[in-house]
Short mmCIF file of C-alpha atoms in Angstrom, two decimals:
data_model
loop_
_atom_site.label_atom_id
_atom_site.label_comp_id
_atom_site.label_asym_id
_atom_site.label_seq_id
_atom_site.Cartn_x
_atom_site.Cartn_y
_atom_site.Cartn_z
CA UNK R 1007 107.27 106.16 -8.07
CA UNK R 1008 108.30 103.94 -5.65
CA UNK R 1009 104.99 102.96 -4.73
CA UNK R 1010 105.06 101.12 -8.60
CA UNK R 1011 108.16 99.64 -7.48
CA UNK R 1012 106.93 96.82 -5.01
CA UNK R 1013 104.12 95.33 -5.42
CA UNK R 1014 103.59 94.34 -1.70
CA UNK R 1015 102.20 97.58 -1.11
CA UNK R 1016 100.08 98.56 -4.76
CA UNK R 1017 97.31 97.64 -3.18
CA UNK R 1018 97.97 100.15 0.31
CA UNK R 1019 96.04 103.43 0.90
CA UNK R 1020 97.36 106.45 -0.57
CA UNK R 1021 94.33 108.98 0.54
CA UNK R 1022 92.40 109.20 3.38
CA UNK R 1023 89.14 111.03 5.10
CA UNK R 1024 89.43 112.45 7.87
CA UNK R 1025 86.75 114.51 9.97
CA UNK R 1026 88.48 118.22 8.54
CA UNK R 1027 90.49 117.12 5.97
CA UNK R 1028 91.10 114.63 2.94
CA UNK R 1029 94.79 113.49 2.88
CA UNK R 1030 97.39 112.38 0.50
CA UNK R 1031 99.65 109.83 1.67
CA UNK R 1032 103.37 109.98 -0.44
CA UNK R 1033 104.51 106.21 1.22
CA UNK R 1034 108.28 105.83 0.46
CA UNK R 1035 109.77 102.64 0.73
CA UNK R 1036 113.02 101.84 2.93
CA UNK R 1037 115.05 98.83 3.87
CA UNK R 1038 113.70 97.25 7.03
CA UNK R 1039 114.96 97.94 10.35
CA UNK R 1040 113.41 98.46 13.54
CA UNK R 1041 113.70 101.54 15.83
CA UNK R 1042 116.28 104.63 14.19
CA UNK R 1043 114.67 107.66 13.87
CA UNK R 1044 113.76 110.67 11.40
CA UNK R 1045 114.32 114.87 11.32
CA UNK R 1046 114.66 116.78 8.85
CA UNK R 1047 117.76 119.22 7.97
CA UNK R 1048 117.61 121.76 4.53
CA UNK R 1049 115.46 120.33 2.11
CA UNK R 1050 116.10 116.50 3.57
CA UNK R 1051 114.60 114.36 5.62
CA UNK R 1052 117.25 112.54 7.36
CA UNK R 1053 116.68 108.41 8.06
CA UNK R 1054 118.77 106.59 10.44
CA UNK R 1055 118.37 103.10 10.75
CA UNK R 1056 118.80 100.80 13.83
CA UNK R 1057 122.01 99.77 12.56
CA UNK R 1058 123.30 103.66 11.70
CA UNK R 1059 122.80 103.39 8.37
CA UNK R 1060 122.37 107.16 7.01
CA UNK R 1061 119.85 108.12 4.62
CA UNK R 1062 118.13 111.22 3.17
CA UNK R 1063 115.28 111.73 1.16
CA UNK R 1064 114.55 114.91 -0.75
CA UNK R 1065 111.20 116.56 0.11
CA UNK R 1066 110.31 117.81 -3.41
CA UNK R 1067 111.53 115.25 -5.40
CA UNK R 1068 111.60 112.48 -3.32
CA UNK R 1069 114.46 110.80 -4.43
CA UNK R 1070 116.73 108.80 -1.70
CA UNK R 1071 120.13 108.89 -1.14
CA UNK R 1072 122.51 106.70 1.20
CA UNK R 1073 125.23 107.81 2.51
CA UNK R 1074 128.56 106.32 4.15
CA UNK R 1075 129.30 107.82 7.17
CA UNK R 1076 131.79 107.22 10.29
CA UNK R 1077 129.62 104.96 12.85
CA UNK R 1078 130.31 105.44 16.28
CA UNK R 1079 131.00 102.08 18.36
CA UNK R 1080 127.67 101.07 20.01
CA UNK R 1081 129.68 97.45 20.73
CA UNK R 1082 126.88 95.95 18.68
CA UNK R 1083 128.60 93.53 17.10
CA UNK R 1084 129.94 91.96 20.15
CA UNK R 1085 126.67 92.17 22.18
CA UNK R 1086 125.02 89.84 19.60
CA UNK R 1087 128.48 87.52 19.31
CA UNK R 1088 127.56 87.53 23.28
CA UNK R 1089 123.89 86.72 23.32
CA UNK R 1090 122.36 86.40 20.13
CA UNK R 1091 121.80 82.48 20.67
CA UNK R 1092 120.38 83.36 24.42
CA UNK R 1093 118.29 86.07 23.33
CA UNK R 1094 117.09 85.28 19.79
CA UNK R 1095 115.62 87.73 17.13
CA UNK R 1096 115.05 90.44 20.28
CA UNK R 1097 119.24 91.05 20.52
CA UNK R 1098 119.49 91.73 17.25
CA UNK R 1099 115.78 93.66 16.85
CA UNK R 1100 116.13 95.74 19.98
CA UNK R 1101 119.57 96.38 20.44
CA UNK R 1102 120.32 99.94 18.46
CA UNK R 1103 119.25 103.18 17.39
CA UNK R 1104 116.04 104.63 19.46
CA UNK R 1105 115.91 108.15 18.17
CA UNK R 1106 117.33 111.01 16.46
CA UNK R 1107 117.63 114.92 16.53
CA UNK R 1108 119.36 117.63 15.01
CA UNK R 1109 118.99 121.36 15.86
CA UNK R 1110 121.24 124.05 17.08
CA UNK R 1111 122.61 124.87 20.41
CA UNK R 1112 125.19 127.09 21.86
CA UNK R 1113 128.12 124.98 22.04
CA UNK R 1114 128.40 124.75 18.41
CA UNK R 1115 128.13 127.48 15.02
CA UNK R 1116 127.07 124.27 13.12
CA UNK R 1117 123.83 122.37 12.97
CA UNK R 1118 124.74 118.80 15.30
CA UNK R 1119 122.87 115.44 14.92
CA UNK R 1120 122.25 113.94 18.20
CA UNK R 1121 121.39 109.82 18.30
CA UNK R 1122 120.22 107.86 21.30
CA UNK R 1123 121.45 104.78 21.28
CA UNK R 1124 122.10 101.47 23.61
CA UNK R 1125 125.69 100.39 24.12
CA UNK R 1126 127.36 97.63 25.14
CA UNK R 1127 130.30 97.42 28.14
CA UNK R 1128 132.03 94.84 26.95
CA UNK R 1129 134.21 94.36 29.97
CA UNK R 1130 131.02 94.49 33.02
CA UNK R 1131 129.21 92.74 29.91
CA UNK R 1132 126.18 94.86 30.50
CA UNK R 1133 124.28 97.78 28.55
CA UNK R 1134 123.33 101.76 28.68
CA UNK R 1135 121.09 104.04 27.02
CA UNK R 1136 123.56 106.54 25.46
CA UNK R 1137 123.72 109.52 23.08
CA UNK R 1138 126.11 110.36 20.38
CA UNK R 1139 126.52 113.93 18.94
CA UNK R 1140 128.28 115.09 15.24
CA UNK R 1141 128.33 118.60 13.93
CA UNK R 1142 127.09 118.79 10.17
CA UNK R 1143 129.82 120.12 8.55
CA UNK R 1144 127.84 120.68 5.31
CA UNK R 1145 124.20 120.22 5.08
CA UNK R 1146 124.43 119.25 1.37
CA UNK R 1147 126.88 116.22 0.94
CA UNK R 1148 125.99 115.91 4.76
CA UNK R 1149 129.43 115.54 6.18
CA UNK R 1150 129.32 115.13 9.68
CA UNK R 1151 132.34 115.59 12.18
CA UNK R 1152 133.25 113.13 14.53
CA UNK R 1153 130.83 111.53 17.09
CA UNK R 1154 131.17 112.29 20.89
CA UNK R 1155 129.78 110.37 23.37
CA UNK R 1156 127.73 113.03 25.42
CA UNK R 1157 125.54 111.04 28.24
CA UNK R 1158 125.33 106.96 28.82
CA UNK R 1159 122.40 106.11 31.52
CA UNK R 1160 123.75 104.56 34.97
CA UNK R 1161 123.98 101.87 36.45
CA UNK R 1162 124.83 99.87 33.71
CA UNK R 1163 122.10 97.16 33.26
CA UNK R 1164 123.03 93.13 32.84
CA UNK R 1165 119.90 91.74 30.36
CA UNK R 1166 119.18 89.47 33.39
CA UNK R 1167 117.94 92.31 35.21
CA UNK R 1168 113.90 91.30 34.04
CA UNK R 1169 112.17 88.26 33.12
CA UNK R 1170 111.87 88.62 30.07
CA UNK R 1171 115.29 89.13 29.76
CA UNK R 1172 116.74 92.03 27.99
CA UNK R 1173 113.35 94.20 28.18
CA UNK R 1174 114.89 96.71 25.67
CA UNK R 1175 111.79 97.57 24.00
CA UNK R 1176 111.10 99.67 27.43
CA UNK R 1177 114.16 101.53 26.49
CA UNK R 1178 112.96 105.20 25.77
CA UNK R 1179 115.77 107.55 24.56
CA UNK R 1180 113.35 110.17 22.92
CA UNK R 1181 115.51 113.49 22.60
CA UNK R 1182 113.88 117.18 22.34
CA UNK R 1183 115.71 120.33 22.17
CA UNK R 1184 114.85 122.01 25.89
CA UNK R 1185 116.60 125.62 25.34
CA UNK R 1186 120.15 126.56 23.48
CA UNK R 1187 122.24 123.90 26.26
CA UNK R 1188 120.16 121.21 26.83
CA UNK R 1189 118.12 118.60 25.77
CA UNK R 1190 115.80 116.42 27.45
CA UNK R 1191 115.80 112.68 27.37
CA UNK R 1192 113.08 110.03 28.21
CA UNK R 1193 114.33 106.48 29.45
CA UNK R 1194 112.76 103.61 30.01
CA UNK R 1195 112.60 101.15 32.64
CA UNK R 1196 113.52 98.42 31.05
CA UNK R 1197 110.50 96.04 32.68
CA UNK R 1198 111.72 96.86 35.89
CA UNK R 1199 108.46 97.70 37.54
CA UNK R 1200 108.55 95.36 40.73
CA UNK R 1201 106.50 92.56 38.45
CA UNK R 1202 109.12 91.69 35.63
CA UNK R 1203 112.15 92.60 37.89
CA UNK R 1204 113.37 95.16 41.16
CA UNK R 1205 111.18 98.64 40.59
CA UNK R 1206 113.64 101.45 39.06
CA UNK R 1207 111.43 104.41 38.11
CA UNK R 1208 110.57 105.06 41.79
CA UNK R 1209 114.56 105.37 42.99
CA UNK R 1210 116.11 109.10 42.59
CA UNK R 1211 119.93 107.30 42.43
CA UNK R 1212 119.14 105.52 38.92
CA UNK R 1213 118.77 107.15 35.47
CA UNK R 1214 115.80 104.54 34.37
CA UNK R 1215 112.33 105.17 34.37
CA UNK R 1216 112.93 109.00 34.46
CA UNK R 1217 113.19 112.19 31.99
CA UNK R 1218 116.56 113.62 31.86
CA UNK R 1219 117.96 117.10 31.21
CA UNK R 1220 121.14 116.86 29.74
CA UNK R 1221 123.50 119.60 29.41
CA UNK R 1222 125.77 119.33 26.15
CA UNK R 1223 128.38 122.21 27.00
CA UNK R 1224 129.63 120.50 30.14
CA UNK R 1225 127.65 117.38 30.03
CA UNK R 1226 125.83 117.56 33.38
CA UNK R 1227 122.50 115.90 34.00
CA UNK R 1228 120.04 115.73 36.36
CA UNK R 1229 116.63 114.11 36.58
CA UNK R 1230 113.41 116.29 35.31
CA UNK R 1231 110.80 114.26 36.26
CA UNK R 1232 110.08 110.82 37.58
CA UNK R 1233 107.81 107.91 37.49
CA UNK R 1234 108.04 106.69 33.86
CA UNK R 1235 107.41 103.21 32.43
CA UNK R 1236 108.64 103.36 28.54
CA UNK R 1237 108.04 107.07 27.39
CA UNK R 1238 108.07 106.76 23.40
CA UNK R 1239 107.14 110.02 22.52
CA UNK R 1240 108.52 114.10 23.55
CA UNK R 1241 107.55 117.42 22.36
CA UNK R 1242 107.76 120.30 23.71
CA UNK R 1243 105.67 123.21 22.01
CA UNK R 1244 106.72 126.84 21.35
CA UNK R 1245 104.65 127.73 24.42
CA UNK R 1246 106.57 125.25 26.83
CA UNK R 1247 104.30 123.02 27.27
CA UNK R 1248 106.31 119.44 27.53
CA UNK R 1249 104.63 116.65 26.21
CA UNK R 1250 105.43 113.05 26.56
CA UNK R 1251 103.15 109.79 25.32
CA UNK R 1252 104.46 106.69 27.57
CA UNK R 1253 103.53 102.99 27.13
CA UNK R 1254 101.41 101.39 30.31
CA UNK R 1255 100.28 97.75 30.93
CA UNK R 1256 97.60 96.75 29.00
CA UNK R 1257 95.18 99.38 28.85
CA UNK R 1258 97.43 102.23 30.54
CA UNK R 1259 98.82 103.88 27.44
CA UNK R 1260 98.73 108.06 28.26
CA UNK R 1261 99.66 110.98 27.68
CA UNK R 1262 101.56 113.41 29.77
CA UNK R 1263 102.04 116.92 30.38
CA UNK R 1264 105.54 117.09 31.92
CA UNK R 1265 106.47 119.55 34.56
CA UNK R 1266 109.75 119.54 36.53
CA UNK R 1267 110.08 117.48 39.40
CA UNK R 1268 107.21 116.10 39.57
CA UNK R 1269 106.55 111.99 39.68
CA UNK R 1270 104.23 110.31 37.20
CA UNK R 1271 103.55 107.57 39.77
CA UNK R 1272 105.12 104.39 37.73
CA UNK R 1273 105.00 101.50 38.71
CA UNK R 1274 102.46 102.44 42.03
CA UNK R 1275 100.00 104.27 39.81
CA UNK R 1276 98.28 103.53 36.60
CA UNK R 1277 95.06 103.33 34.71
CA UNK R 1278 96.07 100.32 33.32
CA UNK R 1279 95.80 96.77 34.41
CA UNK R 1280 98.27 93.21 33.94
CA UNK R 1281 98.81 90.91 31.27
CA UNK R 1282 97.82 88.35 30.15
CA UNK R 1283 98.18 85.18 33.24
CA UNK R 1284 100.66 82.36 31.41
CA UNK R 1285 98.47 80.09 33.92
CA UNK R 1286 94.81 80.98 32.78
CA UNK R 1287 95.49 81.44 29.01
CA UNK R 1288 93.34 84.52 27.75
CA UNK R 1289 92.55 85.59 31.07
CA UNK R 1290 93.51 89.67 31.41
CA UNK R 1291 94.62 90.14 35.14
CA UNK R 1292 92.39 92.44 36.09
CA UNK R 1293 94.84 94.74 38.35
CA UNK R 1294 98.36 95.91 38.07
CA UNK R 1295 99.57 94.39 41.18
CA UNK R 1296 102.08 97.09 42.55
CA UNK R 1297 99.03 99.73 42.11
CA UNK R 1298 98.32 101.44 45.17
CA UNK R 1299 95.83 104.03 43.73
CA UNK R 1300 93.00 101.11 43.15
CA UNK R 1301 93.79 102.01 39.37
CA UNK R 1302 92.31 106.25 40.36
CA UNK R 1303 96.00 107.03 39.43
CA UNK R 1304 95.14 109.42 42.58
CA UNK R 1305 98.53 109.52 44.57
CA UNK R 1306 100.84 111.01 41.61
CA UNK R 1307 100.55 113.66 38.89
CA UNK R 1308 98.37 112.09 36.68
CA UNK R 1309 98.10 111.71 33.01
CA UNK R 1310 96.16 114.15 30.53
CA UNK R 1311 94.69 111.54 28.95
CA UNK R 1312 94.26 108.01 28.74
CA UNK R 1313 93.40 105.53 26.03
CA UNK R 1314 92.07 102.21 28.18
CA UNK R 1315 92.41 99.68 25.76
CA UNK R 1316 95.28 98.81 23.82
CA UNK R 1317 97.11 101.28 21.58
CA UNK R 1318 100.99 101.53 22.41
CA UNK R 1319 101.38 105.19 21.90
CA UNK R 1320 104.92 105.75 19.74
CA UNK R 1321 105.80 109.23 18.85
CA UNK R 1322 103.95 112.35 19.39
CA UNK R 1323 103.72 115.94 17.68
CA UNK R 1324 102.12 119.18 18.69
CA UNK R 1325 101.12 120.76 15.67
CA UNK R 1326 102.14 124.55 15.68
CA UNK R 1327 101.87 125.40 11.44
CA UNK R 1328 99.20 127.12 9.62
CA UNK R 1329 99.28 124.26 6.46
CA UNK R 1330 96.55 121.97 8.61
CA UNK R 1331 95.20 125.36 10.12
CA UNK R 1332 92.20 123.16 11.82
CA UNK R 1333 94.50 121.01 13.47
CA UNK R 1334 96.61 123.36 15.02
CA UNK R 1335 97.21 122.87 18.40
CA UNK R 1336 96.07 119.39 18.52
CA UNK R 1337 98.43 116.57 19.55
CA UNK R 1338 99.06 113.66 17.06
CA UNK R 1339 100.10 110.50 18.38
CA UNK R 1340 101.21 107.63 16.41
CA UNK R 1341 100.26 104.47 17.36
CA UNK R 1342 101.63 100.75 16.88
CA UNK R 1343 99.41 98.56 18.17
CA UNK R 1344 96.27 100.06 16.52
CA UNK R 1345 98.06 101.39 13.93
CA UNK R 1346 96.47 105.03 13.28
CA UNK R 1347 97.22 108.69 14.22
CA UNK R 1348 94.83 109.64 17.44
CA UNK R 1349 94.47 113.18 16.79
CA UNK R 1350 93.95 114.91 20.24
CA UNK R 1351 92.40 118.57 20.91
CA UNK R 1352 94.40 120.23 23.71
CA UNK R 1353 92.41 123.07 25.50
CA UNK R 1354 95.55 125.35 26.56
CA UNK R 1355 93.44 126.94 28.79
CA UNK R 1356 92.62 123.97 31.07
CA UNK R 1357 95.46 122.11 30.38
CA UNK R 1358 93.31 119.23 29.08
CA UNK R 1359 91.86 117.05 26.59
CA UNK R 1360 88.87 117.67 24.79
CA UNK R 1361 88.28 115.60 21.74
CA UNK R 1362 89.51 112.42 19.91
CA UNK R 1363 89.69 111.31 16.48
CA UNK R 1364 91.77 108.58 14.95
CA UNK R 1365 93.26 108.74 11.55
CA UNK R 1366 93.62 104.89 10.53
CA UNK R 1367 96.33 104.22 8.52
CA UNK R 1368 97.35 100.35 8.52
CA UNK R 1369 100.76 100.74 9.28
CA UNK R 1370 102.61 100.54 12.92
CA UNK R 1371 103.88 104.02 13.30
CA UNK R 1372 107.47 104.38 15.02
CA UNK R 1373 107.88 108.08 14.46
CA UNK R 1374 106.07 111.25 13.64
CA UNK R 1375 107.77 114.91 12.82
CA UNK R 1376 106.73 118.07 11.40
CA UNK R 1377 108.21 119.64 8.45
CA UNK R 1378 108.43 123.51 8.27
CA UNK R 1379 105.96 124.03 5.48
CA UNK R 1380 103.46 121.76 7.88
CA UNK R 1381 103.19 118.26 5.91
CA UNK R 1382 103.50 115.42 8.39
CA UNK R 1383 105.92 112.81 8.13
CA UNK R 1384 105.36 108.99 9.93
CA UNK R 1385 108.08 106.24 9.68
CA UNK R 1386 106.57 102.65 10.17
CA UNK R 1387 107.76 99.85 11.65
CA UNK R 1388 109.08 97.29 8.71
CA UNK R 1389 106.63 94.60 7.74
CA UNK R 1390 107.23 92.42 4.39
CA UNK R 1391 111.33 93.07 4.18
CA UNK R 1392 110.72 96.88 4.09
CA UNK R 1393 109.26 100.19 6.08
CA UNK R 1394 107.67 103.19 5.06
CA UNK R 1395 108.52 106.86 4.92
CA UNK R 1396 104.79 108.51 4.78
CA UNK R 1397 104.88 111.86 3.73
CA UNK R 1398 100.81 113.34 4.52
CA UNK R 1399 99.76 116.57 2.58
CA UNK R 1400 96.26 118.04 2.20
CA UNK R 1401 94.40 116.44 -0.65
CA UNK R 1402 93.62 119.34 -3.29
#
């Protein structure tokens, strides 16, 4: 297994307890790279790297393959020839893939892959979020068709924009299937909350900051709801519900239940509260200065639920199979900074909340999906020259 294969991780779990359950964990190792994003397509999971490299891993025997495909041109390479000696490790680290997604829709007879990316105008030197789409031409050698450049955010941004500079780890570009045309799309506002740089989330003219529906027959968009700071995570469940998990300042990590047209209140609402002051070292600010709610979150649609200390929600599922019967209908949320699964009881009825319990697992999790037979499947952020593929079954 490849477990054997590196001793780094020997010594990492490979079962777990939880309150219903006891868990296997299958952890496959992968090269490193940060951000790219996982689905699943036959009987593959599909792995996409930051840097588009394409890889699949068979779900019953486990083996992985890698395969060359077309890229399309995200300018990466002269983004970094730009800035990597301005910027440092983040150019290289943030600049890339943010997610993946492959379904069905109308437009097409085929299955397509759709990737969120950032690109880079080379002539206005200056960067988008933007999505790429490829039909699957055949599921098993996976040979896709050509990539076509679908949606790219506007304005353009220049990495100056913020300080810090280049804030694209508040990038979004979570995708989710809305109905047979579109897809929605969550964007981030790349630090530009009236703190780090001019407030975007707040202004109706500007893509950032905001969940987009995006049609991909003709290619229109239009903004589906408002307010964001850095929404990581998008589901929406067989009953409609639409639910997104969105980074806050320290202590303002939530979850919310989207609804069209509404605004989520960023940056003029928010549980949470500022960083760290550079002047007072270790001294939390204790308000988010553009609040205007007194931290109630009172003047916007507010948030489901709310973690109030740090936990830098990533992906989210809503689980909708029979395999974990007891934790259907609960939300699973992976987390980076605390590095566990908060599994969260949603009460359909009420449109709420009602228990918590978090599934440590040591790793930061960058992505979480649901297979069709109901395992679980978490990508990690790389650590030690590599990242995991976690595969979580039921423990018989």
């Amino acid at each position: 297994e490849n477990i054997k294969k590196n001793k780094k991780i020997n010594n990492k779990i490979t079962s777990i307890e939880t309150l219903y359950y006891s868990i296997n964990l299958k952890r496959i190792i992968l090269p490193a790279s940060t951000y790219g994003g996982i689905d699943f397509v036959s009987n593959k999971i599909v792995y996409i790297s930051n840097d588009l490299d394409f890889f699949t891993i068979d779900k019953t025997s486990y083996d992985i393959k890698n395969y060359t495909i077309k890229k399309f041109n995200n300018n990466k390479e002269f983004f970094l020839k730009k800035h990597r000696e301005e910027l440092g490790d983040q150019a290289n680290l943030f600049f890339g893939i943010k997610d993946i997604f492959i379904g069905n829709f109308s437009n097409s007879k085929k299955k397509q892959i759709l990737v969120s990316t950032l690109k880079y105008n080379i002539k206005d030197d200056c960067n988008t979020v933007t999505i790429f789409s490829s039909e699957i031409y055949n599921e098993e050698k996976m040979n896709l068709g050509p990539w076509n450049e679908i949606f790219s955010s506007k304005p353009c941004l220049k990495i100056d924009l913020t300080e810090p500079k280049f804030a694209a780890a508040s990038a979004g570009g979570r995708i989710f299937k809305y109905d047979n045309e579109n897809i929605l799309l969550t964007i981030g506002d790349f630090y530009s909350d009236d703190v780090h740089g001019p407030a975007l989330s707040q202004n109706l003219k500007v893509d950032y900051g905001k969940i987009l529906k995006i049609n991909l027959t003709n290619k229109n968009n239009e903004i589906f709801s408002s307010g964001h700071r850095n929404p990581q995570g998008l589901f929406i469940s067989k009953d409609n519900n639409i639910f997104s998990s969105e980074h806050g300042p320290a202590g303002g990590d939530e979850v919310n239940l989207i609804y069209q047209n509404k605004n989520y209140g960023w940056p003029l609402n928010t549980f949470g509260v500022g960083y760290k002051s550079k002047k007072q070292y270790g001294e939390k600010k204790k308000k988010w200065t553009p609040d205007i709610s007194n931290n109630q979150h009172d003047k916007f649609e507010k948030p489901i639920f709310s973690w109030g200390n740090t936990f830098a929600a990533s992906n989210l599922i809503y689980y909708e199979n029979d395999y974990f019967n007891k934790w259907k209908d609960n939300l699973l949320v992976g987390s980076l900074a605390t590095k566990q699964i908060s599994r969260l009881v949603f009460n359909k009825k009420k449109k709420s909340i009602i228990l918590k319990e978090d599934i440590k697992l040591d790793i930061r999790i960058r992505d979480i999906i649901q297979l069709k037979d109901g395992k679980i499947i978490i990508l990690s952020d790389p650590q030690d020259g590599f990242r995991e593929l976690i595969i979580i079954s039921k423990k018989i």
